[in-house]
């Protein structure tokens, strides 16, 4: 699928793009992951914002002809708005690097580290940042050593108040909340629907926060934290993308001291994982004031209900201006 969007020469477009020269940008959206529909929505939104800021945008749905299409097009910048393995596991980003293309987002090797939730947690924990205790369980281990035996050891170590999720993936797909032992087998099997490795994590209660980090050339800076309050109590796939399912507070309703801690830690994680241009770092702030790292998002959602756009707007900036600045910073 190819869609060309040319910005009209309107006063609004001119004002938004005042500090960034117009760029020829290819937005990648769609792909074949479980998050295809979300990616298409992100792509449409970022394309609209960039067009409104005066840039020329082409939207491509990656397929076997993508690399040839990019070679022929020669855009100034590529903006991958791909969620799930088709964009966030680093493979496509590495190919864009190999092709010598400028693109918004992290380099392939760094994206791969953050895409693996267990790997990211290990790196963050080694740096002294709190993250919930967890066990990583491959499907083969679960099967070969006997599900009952394996899960009984998990419960001995972590208890029964748990979160089970695929070791890689986004949009809360395959994520389950477990409150008693009988729920754990089903939760693990559900995680295996999306990944061959499950991450079983102690559940931490508190304020759920998402922190966007952007770098338009002067170093990474944290945007205002967004507080997430799902009506069901669980920030599920439906709660993320269906309007009215979740209440968001941007900025989050936390103390100034806590906000400073959250911002500093988000930037630290962004840098620790080697991320570039834009990321979203997710935390839980518990009642004792401990900030718990959950995961890092290499290509955060940009839909109408996504957290990063809310954070940008909470900072008093226009989406199109910020997206254009990110694209300009990515150009080489």
Short mmCIF file of C-alpha atoms in Angstrom, two decimals:
data_model
loop_
_atom_site.label_atom_id
_atom_site.label_comp_id
_atom_site.label_asym_id
_atom_site.label_seq_id
_atom_site.Cartn_x
_atom_site.Cartn_y
_atom_site.Cartn_z
CA UNK A 1 0.00 0.00 0.00
CA UNK A 2 1.38 3.40 -0.99
CA UNK A 3 -0.18 6.72 -0.14
CA UNK A 4 1.24 10.12 -1.08
CA UNK A 5 0.31 13.08 1.06
CA UNK A 6 1.41 16.53 -0.05
CA UNK A 7 1.10 19.35 2.46
CA UNK A 8 -1.03 22.27 1.35
CA UNK A 9 0.57 25.69 1.64
CA UNK A 10 -1.63 26.91 4.46
CA UNK A 11 -0.69 29.38 7.24
CA UNK A 12 -1.02 26.61 9.82
CA UNK A 13 1.42 24.40 7.96
CA UNK A 14 3.86 27.26 7.48
CA UNK A 15 3.76 28.24 11.16
CA UNK A 16 4.26 24.66 12.40
CA UNK A 17 7.25 24.13 10.15
CA UNK A 18 8.88 27.49 10.81
CA UNK A 19 12.00 26.01 12.40
CA UNK A 20 12.37 22.89 10.23
CA UNK A 21 12.88 22.95 6.47
CA UNK A 22 10.35 20.78 4.60
CA UNK A 23 11.49 17.18 4.29
CA UNK A 24 10.54 14.27 2.05
CA UNK A 25 9.56 11.60 4.60
CA UNK A 26 8.47 8.01 4.08
CA UNK A 27 6.33 6.64 6.93
CA UNK A 28 6.28 2.85 7.26
CA UNK A 29 3.02 1.50 8.66
CA UNK A 30 1.22 -1.83 8.70
CA UNK A 31 3.50 -4.84 8.45
CA UNK A 32 2.53 -8.38 9.36
CA UNK A 33 2.78 -8.44 13.16
CA UNK A 34 -0.11 -8.90 15.59
CA UNK A 35 -0.09 -5.12 15.94
CA UNK A 36 -0.70 -4.33 12.27
CA UNK A 37 -3.93 -2.40 12.84
CA UNK A 38 -2.35 -0.28 15.56
CA UNK A 39 0.60 0.44 13.28
CA UNK A 40 -1.70 1.61 10.49
CA UNK A 41 -3.38 4.01 12.91
CA UNK A 42 0.00 5.28 14.16
CA UNK A 43 1.21 5.77 10.60
CA UNK A 44 -1.86 7.73 9.61
CA UNK A 45 -1.58 10.02 12.63
CA UNK A 46 2.12 10.75 12.25
CA UNK A 47 1.69 11.31 8.51
CA UNK A 48 -1.12 13.79 9.14
CA UNK A 49 0.93 15.64 11.75
CA UNK A 50 4.01 15.84 9.51
CA UNK A 51 1.93 16.95 6.55
CA UNK A 52 0.34 19.65 8.65
CA UNK A 53 3.84 20.85 9.54
CA UNK A 54 4.70 21.32 5.87
CA UNK A 55 6.49 18.08 5.02
CA UNK A 56 5.83 15.81 2.05
CA UNK A 57 4.87 12.35 3.29
CA UNK A 58 4.53 8.98 1.59
CA UNK A 59 3.06 6.07 3.57
CA UNK A 60 4.33 2.60 2.67
CA UNK A 61 3.08 -0.75 3.95
CA UNK A 62 6.22 -2.93 4.05
CA UNK A 63 6.28 -5.87 1.67
CA UNK A 64 8.79 -7.65 -0.58
CA UNK A 65 9.21 -4.51 -2.66
CA UNK A 66 9.95 -2.15 0.21
CA UNK A 67 13.74 -1.90 -0.08
CA UNK A 68 13.57 -1.36 -3.84
CA UNK A 69 10.86 1.27 -3.35
CA UNK A 70 12.98 3.14 -0.81
CA UNK A 71 16.04 2.96 -3.05
CA UNK A 72 14.05 4.45 -5.92
CA UNK A 73 12.33 7.09 -3.76
CA UNK A 74 15.45 8.29 -1.91
CA UNK A 75 13.57 10.04 0.92
CA UNK A 76 15.28 12.45 3.25
CA UNK A 77 14.11 10.39 6.23
CA UNK A 78 12.21 7.17 6.90
CA UNK A 79 9.85 7.09 9.88
CA UNK A 80 9.07 3.50 10.94
CA UNK A 81 5.67 3.50 12.66
CA UNK A 82 5.76 -0.29 12.89
CA UNK A 83 4.79 -2.05 16.10
CA UNK A 84 5.54 -5.62 17.06
CA UNK A 85 8.26 -7.82 15.64
CA UNK A 86 7.99 -6.39 12.12
CA UNK A 87 9.48 -3.11 13.32
CA UNK A 88 10.70 -3.24 16.90
CA UNK A 89 12.90 -6.34 16.93
CA UNK A 90 15.65 -4.42 15.14
CA UNK A 91 15.77 -6.47 11.93
CA UNK A 92 14.17 -3.88 9.65
CA UNK A 93 16.03 -1.06 11.37
CA UNK A 94 19.32 -2.86 10.69
CA UNK A 95 18.36 -3.17 7.01
CA UNK A 96 17.62 0.55 6.85
CA UNK A 97 21.08 1.16 8.34
CA UNK A 98 22.69 -1.17 5.82
CA UNK A 99 20.95 0.67 3.00
CA UNK A 100 22.38 3.96 4.24
CA UNK A 101 18.95 5.45 4.89
CA UNK A 102 18.27 8.04 7.57
CA UNK A 103 15.47 6.96 9.87
CA UNK A 104 13.77 7.99 13.09
CA UNK A 105 14.38 5.52 15.89
CA UNK A 106 17.05 3.36 17.44
CA UNK A 107 19.72 1.41 15.62
CA UNK A 108 18.93 -2.22 14.97
CA UNK A 109 21.19 -3.82 17.59
CA UNK A 110 20.01 -1.48 20.33
CA UNK A 111 16.37 -1.96 19.39
CA UNK A 112 16.83 -5.73 19.66
CA UNK A 113 18.07 -5.38 23.25
CA UNK A 114 15.10 -3.28 24.32
CA UNK A 115 12.65 -5.49 22.39
CA UNK A 116 13.59 -8.41 24.64
CA UNK A 117 11.92 -7.54 27.94
CA UNK A 118 14.10 -9.94 30.00
CA UNK A 119 17.28 -8.50 28.46
CA UNK A 120 16.18 -4.92 29.08
CA UNK A 121 15.25 -5.76 32.69
CA UNK A 122 18.65 -7.38 33.26
CA UNK A 123 20.56 -4.38 31.92
CA UNK A 124 18.46 -1.94 33.92
CA UNK A 125 18.78 -3.97 37.13
CA UNK A 126 22.57 -4.14 36.75
CA UNK A 127 22.57 -0.35 36.65
CA UNK A 128 20.83 -0.26 40.02
CA UNK A 129 17.34 0.62 38.81
CA UNK A 130 14.51 -1.32 40.47
CA UNK A 131 12.55 -3.78 38.34
CA UNK A 132 10.11 -6.46 39.56
CA UNK A 133 11.54 -9.92 40.29
CA UNK A 134 10.86 -12.29 37.43
CA UNK A 135 11.51 -15.64 35.79
CA UNK A 136 11.92 -16.14 32.06
CA UNK A 137 10.38 -19.38 30.83
CA UNK A 138 10.87 -20.82 27.35
CA UNK A 139 8.07 -22.90 25.85
CA UNK A 140 10.41 -25.89 25.50
CA UNK A 141 11.28 -25.78 29.21
CA UNK A 142 7.61 -25.51 30.13
CA UNK A 143 6.84 -28.57 28.00
CA UNK A 144 9.90 -30.77 28.55
CA UNK A 145 10.20 -30.40 32.33
CA UNK A 146 6.48 -30.67 32.97
CA UNK A 147 4.19 -27.69 33.35
CA UNK A 148 3.08 -28.55 36.89
CA UNK A 149 6.64 -29.01 38.17
CA UNK A 150 7.91 -25.87 36.50
CA UNK A 151 5.07 -23.64 37.65
CA UNK A 152 5.21 -24.90 41.22
CA UNK A 153 8.84 -23.71 41.35
CA UNK A 154 7.83 -20.37 39.86
CA UNK A 155 5.21 -19.91 42.59
CA UNK A 156 7.71 -20.86 45.30
CA UNK A 157 10.01 -18.11 44.05
CA UNK A 158 7.59 -15.35 43.05
CA UNK A 159 4.29 -16.07 44.81
CA UNK A 160 0.91 -15.92 43.09
CA UNK A 161 0.41 -12.17 42.56
CA UNK A 162 1.91 -12.07 39.09
CA UNK A 163 1.96 -10.53 35.66
CA UNK A 164 2.62 -12.92 32.77
CA UNK A 165 3.58 -11.50 29.39
CA UNK A 166 5.35 -12.50 26.18
CA UNK A 167 9.07 -11.79 26.44
CA UNK A 168 8.75 -9.62 23.34
CA UNK A 169 5.74 -7.73 22.07
CA UNK A 170 3.62 -4.71 22.73
CA UNK A 171 0.11 -3.35 23.13
CA UNK A 172 -0.43 -5.69 26.12
CA UNK A 173 -1.16 -8.58 23.76
CA UNK A 174 -0.77 -11.90 25.57
CA UNK A 175 -0.50 -10.20 28.97
CA UNK A 176 -2.40 -11.70 31.93
CA UNK A 177 -2.81 -10.75 35.57
CA UNK A 178 -2.60 -13.76 37.93
CA UNK A 179 -3.90 -13.67 41.48
CA UNK A 180 -4.01 -17.39 42.32
CA UNK A 181 -2.04 -20.49 41.33
CA UNK A 182 -4.86 -22.01 39.27
CA UNK A 183 -4.71 -19.07 36.84
CA UNK A 184 -1.02 -19.39 36.05
CA UNK A 185 -1.03 -22.26 33.47
CA UNK A 186 -3.59 -20.52 31.28
CA UNK A 187 -1.69 -17.22 31.53
CA UNK A 188 1.57 -18.84 30.42
CA UNK A 189 -0.11 -20.57 27.49
CA UNK A 190 -1.67 -17.24 26.48
CA UNK A 191 1.77 -15.60 26.49
CA UNK A 192 3.11 -18.37 24.26
CA UNK A 193 0.52 -17.40 21.65
CA UNK A 194 2.65 -14.32 20.97
CA UNK A 195 6.18 -15.48 21.82
CA UNK A 196 8.09 -18.70 22.46
CA UNK A 197 9.33 -17.21 25.73
CA UNK A 198 7.17 -15.98 28.62
CA UNK A 199 8.19 -13.46 31.26
CA UNK A 200 6.60 -14.15 34.65
CA UNK A 201 6.94 -11.13 36.90
CA UNK A 202 5.93 -10.22 40.43
CA UNK A 203 3.09 -7.75 40.26
CA UNK A 204 3.89 -4.33 41.69
CA UNK A 205 0.99 -2.08 42.69
CA UNK A 206 1.01 1.67 42.41
CA UNK A 207 0.65 4.48 39.90
CA UNK A 208 1.20 3.32 36.33
CA UNK A 209 3.31 5.82 34.40
CA UNK A 210 4.56 6.17 30.85
CA UNK A 211 7.39 8.58 30.08
CA UNK A 212 8.22 9.69 26.58
CA UNK A 213 11.85 10.54 25.87
CA UNK A 214 12.75 12.59 22.80
CA UNK A 215 16.04 13.82 21.39
CA UNK A 216 15.90 16.43 18.65
CA UNK A 217 19.65 16.98 18.66
CA UNK A 218 20.45 18.45 22.06
CA UNK A 219 20.36 15.20 24.02
CA UNK A 220 17.48 13.14 25.37
CA UNK A 221 14.86 14.85 27.51
CA UNK A 222 11.86 13.41 29.29
CA UNK A 223 8.38 14.63 28.48
CA UNK A 224 5.80 14.97 31.27
CA UNK A 225 4.87 11.56 32.65
CA UNK A 226 1.42 10.29 31.70
CA UNK A 227 -0.57 8.54 34.42
CA UNK A 228 -2.72 5.61 33.30
CA UNK A 229 -5.93 4.66 35.06
CA UNK A 230 -7.76 1.84 33.29
CA UNK A 231 -11.44 1.48 34.22
CA UNK A 232 -11.03 -2.31 34.45
CA UNK A 233 -7.91 -1.97 36.57
CA UNK A 234 -5.80 -3.54 33.80
CA UNK A 235 -4.25 -1.53 30.95
CA UNK A 236 -5.15 -4.18 28.36
CA UNK A 237 -5.19 -4.01 24.56
CA UNK A 238 -8.80 -2.80 24.59
CA UNK A 239 -8.03 -0.27 27.30
CA UNK A 240 -5.20 1.11 25.19
CA UNK A 241 -7.01 1.61 21.92
CA UNK A 242 -10.71 2.01 22.70
CA UNK A 243 -11.67 5.53 23.69
CA UNK A 244 -13.25 5.77 27.12
CA UNK A 245 -11.72 2.57 28.49
CA UNK A 246 -8.89 4.43 30.24
CA UNK A 247 -8.46 7.79 31.92
CA UNK A 248 -5.15 9.51 31.32
CA UNK A 249 -3.62 12.30 33.35
CA UNK A 250 -0.97 14.33 31.56
CA UNK A 251 1.01 15.38 33.44
CA UNK A 252 0.67 12.63 36.04
CA UNK A 253 -0.78 13.44 39.46
CA UNK A 254 2.47 12.89 41.34
CA UNK A 255 4.63 15.13 43.47
CA UNK A 256 7.27 17.38 41.96
CA UNK A 257 9.95 15.27 43.61
CA UNK A 258 8.50 12.07 42.14
CA UNK A 259 8.16 13.69 38.71
CA UNK A 260 11.84 14.62 38.79
CA UNK A 261 12.81 11.05 39.74
CA UNK A 262 10.66 9.61 36.97
CA UNK A 263 12.12 11.96 34.35
CA UNK A 264 15.72 11.31 35.39
CA UNK A 265 15.21 7.55 35.46
CA UNK A 266 13.49 7.51 32.07
CA UNK A 267 16.39 9.34 30.45
CA UNK A 268 18.85 7.04 32.23
CA UNK A 269 17.08 3.94 30.86
CA UNK A 270 16.89 5.46 27.37
CA UNK A 271 20.65 6.07 27.41
CA UNK A 272 21.47 2.77 29.13
CA UNK A 273 19.71 0.79 26.40
CA UNK A 274 21.35 2.88 23.67
CA UNK A 275 18.03 4.19 22.35
CA UNK A 276 17.85 7.05 19.87
CA UNK A 277 15.50 9.90 18.93
CA UNK A 278 12.35 8.68 20.67
CA UNK A 279 11.26 6.04 23.17
CA UNK A 280 8.67 5.43 25.85
CA UNK A 281 9.68 4.03 29.22
CA UNK A 282 7.03 2.44 31.43
CA UNK A 283 7.11 2.40 35.24
CA UNK A 284 5.10 1.73 38.37
CA UNK A 285 5.51 4.20 41.26
CA UNK A 286 4.57 2.38 44.46
CA UNK A 287 3.18 3.80 47.69
CA UNK A 288 6.65 3.87 49.27
CA UNK A 289 8.01 6.04 46.46
CA UNK A 290 10.00 3.26 44.77
CA UNK A 291 10.01 3.55 40.98
CA UNK A 292 9.88 0.17 39.21
CA UNK A 293 10.97 -0.19 35.59
CA UNK A 294 8.63 -2.35 33.51
CA UNK A 295 9.73 -2.05 29.89
CA UNK A 296 11.06 0.22 27.15
CA UNK A 297 9.28 0.88 23.87
CA UNK A 298 11.51 1.51 20.88
CA UNK A 299 8.76 2.64 18.50
CA UNK A 300 5.97 3.88 20.78
CA UNK A 301 2.41 4.12 19.53
CA UNK A 302 1.27 7.34 17.90
CA UNK A 303 -2.47 6.70 17.63
CA UNK A 304 -5.19 9.03 18.87
CA UNK A 305 -5.17 7.29 22.27
CA UNK A 306 -1.41 6.68 22.53
CA UNK A 307 0.70 8.00 25.37
CA UNK A 308 3.58 9.73 23.58
CA UNK A 309 1.35 12.23 21.72
CA UNK A 310 -0.42 13.03 24.99
CA UNK A 311 2.94 13.71 26.64
CA UNK A 312 4.03 15.99 23.80
CA UNK A 313 0.83 17.99 24.05
CA UNK A 314 1.16 18.15 27.86
CA UNK A 315 4.58 19.73 27.35
CA UNK A 316 2.93 22.56 25.40
CA UNK A 317 4.38 21.55 22.03
CA UNK A 318 2.66 20.81 18.72
CA UNK A 319 2.82 17.24 17.45
CA UNK A 320 3.78 18.24 13.93
CA UNK A 321 6.59 20.50 15.12
CA UNK A 322 8.04 17.81 17.39
CA UNK A 323 7.73 15.07 14.78
CA UNK A 324 9.37 17.33 12.21
CA UNK A 325 12.23 18.13 14.62
CA UNK A 326 12.74 14.42 15.25
CA UNK A 327 12.83 13.74 11.52
CA UNK A 328 15.33 16.57 11.01
CA UNK A 329 17.53 15.22 13.81
CA UNK A 330 17.48 11.78 12.21
CA UNK A 331 18.59 13.05 8.81
CA UNK A 332 22.25 12.54 7.98
#
